[in-house]
């Protein structure tokens, strides 16, 4: 009986691991990779670090804007994973307060966290991996395009 239970539990763990549900570590990208993916998707890229000069923990700040529809994705490299997680948490509260949620999803494990919120008119997505942070707040009609782009980034 104990052996059978142990095999069932082991099987469940293997299934969860294969489906990614137990993933505790994700690979992050750097600004160079963010820019490369943006440019290969015909997006305009801008370094916006100057507007964050009073925040000494922000090492790099880059925005990629879709040229056709004008939605944008913001990418930050911070001086520590703790700062990335804190930025994630504070922006999560801002999105929660700014978008009347029809659908909300969140996952945090290991070195990463993801959060998405969909309202009647707006869509927000946040992600941190290690010391990087990704921010999106767009009209809901761009949700699918943003999701496809974010997937290309690995976030």
PDB file of C-alpha atoms in Angstrom:
ATOM      1  CA  UNK A   1       0.000   0.000   0.000  1.00  0.00           C
ATOM      2  CA  UNK A   2       2.770   2.472   0.933  1.00  0.00           C
ATOM      3  CA  UNK A   3       4.725   1.518  -2.177  1.00  0.00           C
ATOM      4  CA  UNK A   4       1.669   2.114  -4.377  1.00  0.00           C
ATOM      5  CA  UNK A   5       1.053   5.525  -2.764  1.00  0.00           C
ATOM      6  CA  UNK A   6       4.705   6.464  -3.208  1.00  0.00           C
ATOM      7  CA  UNK A   7       4.548   5.536  -6.906  1.00  0.00           C
ATOM      8  CA  UNK A   8       1.382   7.601  -7.380  1.00  0.00           C
ATOM      9  CA  UNK A   9       2.975  10.637  -5.715  1.00  0.00           C
ATOM     10  CA  UNK A  10       6.178  10.202  -7.749  1.00  0.00           C
ATOM     11  CA  UNK A  11       4.099   9.967 -10.932  1.00  0.00           C
ATOM     12  CA  UNK A  12       2.220  13.163 -10.089  1.00  0.00           C
ATOM     13  CA  UNK A  13       5.480  15.005  -9.419  1.00  0.00           C
ATOM     14  CA  UNK A  14       6.888  13.839 -12.752  1.00  0.00           C
ATOM     15  CA  UNK A  15       3.766  15.000 -14.606  1.00  0.00           C
ATOM     16  CA  UNK A  16       3.844  18.406 -12.904  1.00  0.00           C
ATOM     17  CA  UNK A  17       7.533  18.758 -13.669  1.00  0.00           C
ATOM     18  CA  UNK A  18       7.059  17.833 -17.335  1.00  0.00           C
ATOM     19  CA  UNK A  19       4.239  20.341 -17.748  1.00  0.00           C
ATOM     20  CA  UNK A  20       6.301  23.117 -16.197  1.00  0.00           C
ATOM     21  CA  UNK A  21       4.123  23.527 -13.113  1.00  0.00           C
ATOM     22  CA  UNK A  22       7.086  22.900 -10.844  1.00  0.00           C
ATOM     23  CA  UNK A  23       9.491  25.108 -12.745  1.00  0.00           C
ATOM     24  CA  UNK A  24      11.466  27.046 -10.152  1.00  0.00           C
ATOM     25  CA  UNK A  25      14.096  28.713 -12.331  1.00  0.00           C
ATOM     26  CA  UNK A  26      13.685  30.620 -15.578  1.00  0.00           C
ATOM     27  CA  UNK A  27      16.331  32.073 -17.831  1.00  0.00           C
ATOM     28  CA  UNK A  28      16.313  35.852 -18.099  1.00  0.00           C
ATOM     29  CA  UNK A  29      17.388  38.090 -20.943  1.00  0.00           C
ATOM     30  CA  UNK A  30      19.502  41.233 -20.939  1.00  0.00           C
ATOM     31  CA  UNK A  31      18.785  44.574 -22.584  1.00  0.00           C
ATOM     32  CA  UNK A  32      20.728  43.605 -25.700  1.00  0.00           C
ATOM     33  CA  UNK A  33      18.464  40.576 -26.243  1.00  0.00           C
ATOM     34  CA  UNK A  34      15.348  42.689 -25.514  1.00  0.00           C
ATOM     35  CA  UNK A  35      16.430  45.194 -28.173  1.00  0.00           C
ATOM     36  CA  UNK A  36      17.265  42.420 -30.653  1.00  0.00           C
ATOM     37  CA  UNK A  37      13.851  40.756 -30.278  1.00  0.00           C
ATOM     38  CA  UNK A  38      12.092  44.130 -30.523  1.00  0.00           C
ATOM     39  CA  UNK A  39      13.936  45.149 -33.676  1.00  0.00           C
ATOM     40  CA  UNK A  40      13.328  41.750 -35.301  1.00  0.00           C
ATOM     41  CA  UNK A  41       9.606  42.392 -34.674  1.00  0.00           C
ATOM     42  CA  UNK A  42       9.748  45.808 -36.361  1.00  0.00           C
ATOM     43  CA  UNK A  43       9.439  47.731 -33.105  1.00  0.00           C
ATOM     44  CA  UNK A  44      11.000  51.073 -32.244  1.00  0.00           C
ATOM     45  CA  UNK A  45      13.338  50.918 -29.247  1.00  0.00           C
ATOM     46  CA  UNK A  46      14.254  53.757 -26.893  1.00  0.00           C
ATOM     47  CA  UNK A  47      16.572  53.997 -23.908  1.00  0.00           C
ATOM     48  CA  UNK A  48      14.523  55.751 -21.209  1.00  0.00           C
ATOM     49  CA  UNK A  49      16.972  55.484 -18.313  1.00  0.00           C
ATOM     50  CA  UNK A  50      17.255  59.284 -17.952  1.00  0.00           C
ATOM     51  CA  UNK A  51      13.648  59.576 -16.783  1.00  0.00           C
ATOM     52  CA  UNK A  52      14.496  57.201 -13.898  1.00  0.00           C
ATOM     53  CA  UNK A  53      17.711  58.942 -12.836  1.00  0.00           C
ATOM     54  CA  UNK A  54      16.483  59.454  -9.269  1.00  0.00           C
ATOM     55  CA  UNK A  55      16.139  55.683  -8.842  1.00  0.00           C
ATOM     56  CA  UNK A  56      19.721  54.492  -8.416  1.00  0.00           C
ATOM     57  CA  UNK A  57      18.674  50.820  -8.373  1.00  0.00           C
ATOM     58  CA  UNK A  58      17.517  50.968 -12.022  1.00  0.00           C
ATOM     59  CA  UNK A  59      20.554  50.068 -14.130  1.00  0.00           C
ATOM     60  CA  UNK A  60      18.850  50.017 -17.534  1.00  0.00           C
ATOM     61  CA  UNK A  61      15.392  51.061 -18.760  1.00  0.00           C
ATOM     62  CA  UNK A  62      14.285  50.358 -22.324  1.00  0.00           C
ATOM     63  CA  UNK A  63      10.963  50.680 -24.129  1.00  0.00           C
ATOM     64  CA  UNK A  64       9.944  48.804 -27.272  1.00  0.00           C
ATOM     65  CA  UNK A  65       6.976  50.290 -29.133  1.00  0.00           C
ATOM     66  CA  UNK A  66       4.946  48.482 -31.759  1.00  0.00           C
ATOM     67  CA  UNK A  67       5.085  50.692 -34.858  1.00  0.00           C
ATOM     68  CA  UNK A  68       1.689  49.665 -36.204  1.00  0.00           C
ATOM     69  CA  UNK A  69      -0.569  49.814 -33.162  1.00  0.00           C
ATOM     70  CA  UNK A  70       1.553  51.938 -30.795  1.00  0.00           C
ATOM     71  CA  UNK A  71       1.440  49.627 -27.757  1.00  0.00           C
ATOM     72  CA  UNK A  72       4.663  49.288 -25.818  1.00  0.00           C
ATOM     73  CA  UNK A  73       6.600  46.973 -23.521  1.00  0.00           C
ATOM     74  CA  UNK A  74       8.969  48.310 -20.872  1.00  0.00           C
ATOM     75  CA  UNK A  75      12.082  46.369 -19.803  1.00  0.00           C
ATOM     76  CA  UNK A  76      14.210  47.140 -16.767  1.00  0.00           C
ATOM     77  CA  UNK A  77      17.419  45.724 -15.370  1.00  0.00           C
ATOM     78  CA  UNK A  78      17.739  46.415 -11.660  1.00  0.00           C
ATOM     79  CA  UNK A  79      20.642  46.141  -9.250  1.00  0.00           C
ATOM     80  CA  UNK A  80      19.251  43.050  -7.483  1.00  0.00           C
ATOM     81  CA  UNK A  81      16.568  40.371  -7.698  1.00  0.00           C
ATOM     82  CA  UNK A  82      15.002  41.836  -4.540  1.00  0.00           C
ATOM     83  CA  UNK A  83      14.495  45.177  -6.306  1.00  0.00           C
ATOM     84  CA  UNK A  84      12.937  43.424  -9.312  1.00  0.00           C
ATOM     85  CA  UNK A  85      10.515  41.574  -7.046  1.00  0.00           C
ATOM     86  CA  UNK A  86       9.672  44.790  -5.156  1.00  0.00           C
ATOM     87  CA  UNK A  87       9.018  46.618  -8.432  1.00  0.00           C
ATOM     88  CA  UNK A  88       6.811  43.708  -9.496  1.00  0.00           C
ATOM     89  CA  UNK A  89       4.794  43.846  -6.268  1.00  0.00           C
ATOM     90  CA  UNK A  90       4.308  47.623  -6.300  1.00  0.00           C
ATOM     91  CA  UNK A  91       3.260  47.677  -9.960  1.00  0.00           C
ATOM     92  CA  UNK A  92       0.942  44.724  -9.357  1.00  0.00           C
ATOM     93  CA  UNK A  93      -0.951  46.818  -6.803  1.00  0.00           C
ATOM     94  CA  UNK A  94      -1.070  49.769  -9.199  1.00  0.00           C
ATOM     95  CA  UNK A  95      -2.540  47.593 -11.971  1.00  0.00           C
ATOM     96  CA  UNK A  96      -5.033  45.986  -9.575  1.00  0.00           C
ATOM     97  CA  UNK A  97      -6.243  49.433  -8.520  1.00  0.00           C
ATOM     98  CA  UNK A  98      -6.318  50.783 -12.084  1.00  0.00           C
ATOM     99  CA  UNK A  99      -8.003  47.919 -13.939  1.00  0.00           C
ATOM    100  CA  UNK A 100     -11.366  46.499 -12.931  1.00  0.00           C
ATOM    101  CA  UNK A 101     -10.465  42.811 -13.210  1.00  0.00           C
ATOM    102  CA  UNK A 102     -12.514  40.438 -15.301  1.00  0.00           C
ATOM    103  CA  UNK A 103      -9.676  37.923 -15.285  1.00  0.00           C
ATOM    104  CA  UNK A 104      -6.548  37.813 -13.140  1.00  0.00           C
ATOM    105  CA  UNK A 105      -3.648  35.339 -13.013  1.00  0.00           C
ATOM    106  CA  UNK A 106      -0.487  35.234 -10.926  1.00  0.00           C
ATOM    107  CA  UNK A 107       2.427  32.848 -10.403  1.00  0.00           C
ATOM    108  CA  UNK A 108       5.589  33.228  -8.359  1.00  0.00           C
ATOM    109  CA  UNK A 109       8.217  30.527  -7.878  1.00  0.00           C
ATOM    110  CA  UNK A 110      11.972  30.341  -7.605  1.00  0.00           C
ATOM    111  CA  UNK A 111      13.600  33.257  -9.429  1.00  0.00           C
ATOM    112  CA  UNK A 112      10.532  34.571 -11.276  1.00  0.00           C
ATOM    113  CA  UNK A 113       6.996  35.901 -11.048  1.00  0.00           C
ATOM    114  CA  UNK A 114       4.246  36.633 -13.571  1.00  0.00           C
ATOM    115  CA  UNK A 115       1.022  38.582 -13.199  1.00  0.00           C
ATOM    116  CA  UNK A 116      -1.678  39.402 -15.731  1.00  0.00           C
ATOM    117  CA  UNK A 117      -4.936  41.262 -15.382  1.00  0.00           C
ATOM    118  CA  UNK A 118      -7.650  41.769 -17.987  1.00  0.00           C
ATOM    119  CA  UNK A 119     -10.441  44.281 -17.633  1.00  0.00           C
ATOM    120  CA  UNK A 120     -13.206  45.487 -19.940  1.00  0.00           C
ATOM    121  CA  UNK A 121     -10.877  47.919 -21.722  1.00  0.00           C
ATOM    122  CA  UNK A 122      -7.329  47.358 -20.419  1.00  0.00           C
ATOM    123  CA  UNK A 123      -4.769  44.558 -20.127  1.00  0.00           C
ATOM    124  CA  UNK A 124      -1.738  44.508 -17.865  1.00  0.00           C
ATOM    125  CA  UNK A 125       1.167  42.083 -17.654  1.00  0.00           C
ATOM    126  CA  UNK A 126       4.139  42.066 -15.307  1.00  0.00           C
ATOM    127  CA  UNK A 127       7.047  39.677 -15.060  1.00  0.00           C
ATOM    128  CA  UNK A 128      10.322  39.525 -13.212  1.00  0.00           C
ATOM    129  CA  UNK A 129      13.124  37.032 -13.666  1.00  0.00           C
ATOM    130  CA  UNK A 130      16.210  37.445 -11.478  1.00  0.00           C
ATOM    131  CA  UNK A 131      17.078  41.173 -11.631  1.00  0.00           C
ATOM    132  CA  UNK A 132      14.967  42.030 -14.698  1.00  0.00           C
ATOM    133  CA  UNK A 133      11.420  43.381 -14.822  1.00  0.00           C
ATOM    134  CA  UNK A 134       8.920  43.606 -17.691  1.00  0.00           C
ATOM    135  CA  UNK A 135       5.903  45.964 -17.634  1.00  0.00           C
ATOM    136  CA  UNK A 136       2.929  46.167 -20.002  1.00  0.00           C
ATOM    137  CA  UNK A 137      -0.276  48.229 -19.690  1.00  0.00           C
ATOM    138  CA  UNK A 138      -2.245  48.434 -22.948  1.00  0.00           C
ATOM    139  CA  UNK A 139      -5.723  48.555 -24.418  1.00  0.00           C
ATOM    140  CA  UNK A 140      -7.364  45.134 -24.222  1.00  0.00           C
ATOM    141  CA  UNK A 141      -7.548  44.855 -28.015  1.00  0.00           C
ATOM    142  CA  UNK A 142      -3.738  44.389 -28.059  1.00  0.00           C
ATOM    143  CA  UNK A 143      -3.697  41.577 -25.491  1.00  0.00           C
ATOM    144  CA  UNK A 144      -3.032  38.745 -27.965  1.00  0.00           C
ATOM    145  CA  UNK A 145      -0.294  40.657 -29.787  1.00  0.00           C
ATOM    146  CA  UNK A 146       1.384  41.506 -26.479  1.00  0.00           C
ATOM    147  CA  UNK A 147       1.157  37.889 -25.290  1.00  0.00           C
ATOM    148  CA  UNK A 148       2.807  36.669 -28.503  1.00  0.00           C
ATOM    149  CA  UNK A 149       5.582  39.222 -28.169  1.00  0.00           C
ATOM    150  CA  UNK A 150       6.182  38.516 -24.471  1.00  0.00           C
ATOM    151  CA  UNK A 151       6.405  34.802 -25.280  1.00  0.00           C
ATOM    152  CA  UNK A 152       9.155  35.568 -27.809  1.00  0.00           C
ATOM    153  CA  UNK A 153      11.041  37.310 -25.012  1.00  0.00           C
ATOM    154  CA  UNK A 154      10.628  34.283 -22.734  1.00  0.00           C
ATOM    155  CA  UNK A 155       8.772  36.249 -20.091  1.00  0.00           C
TER     156      UNK A 155
END
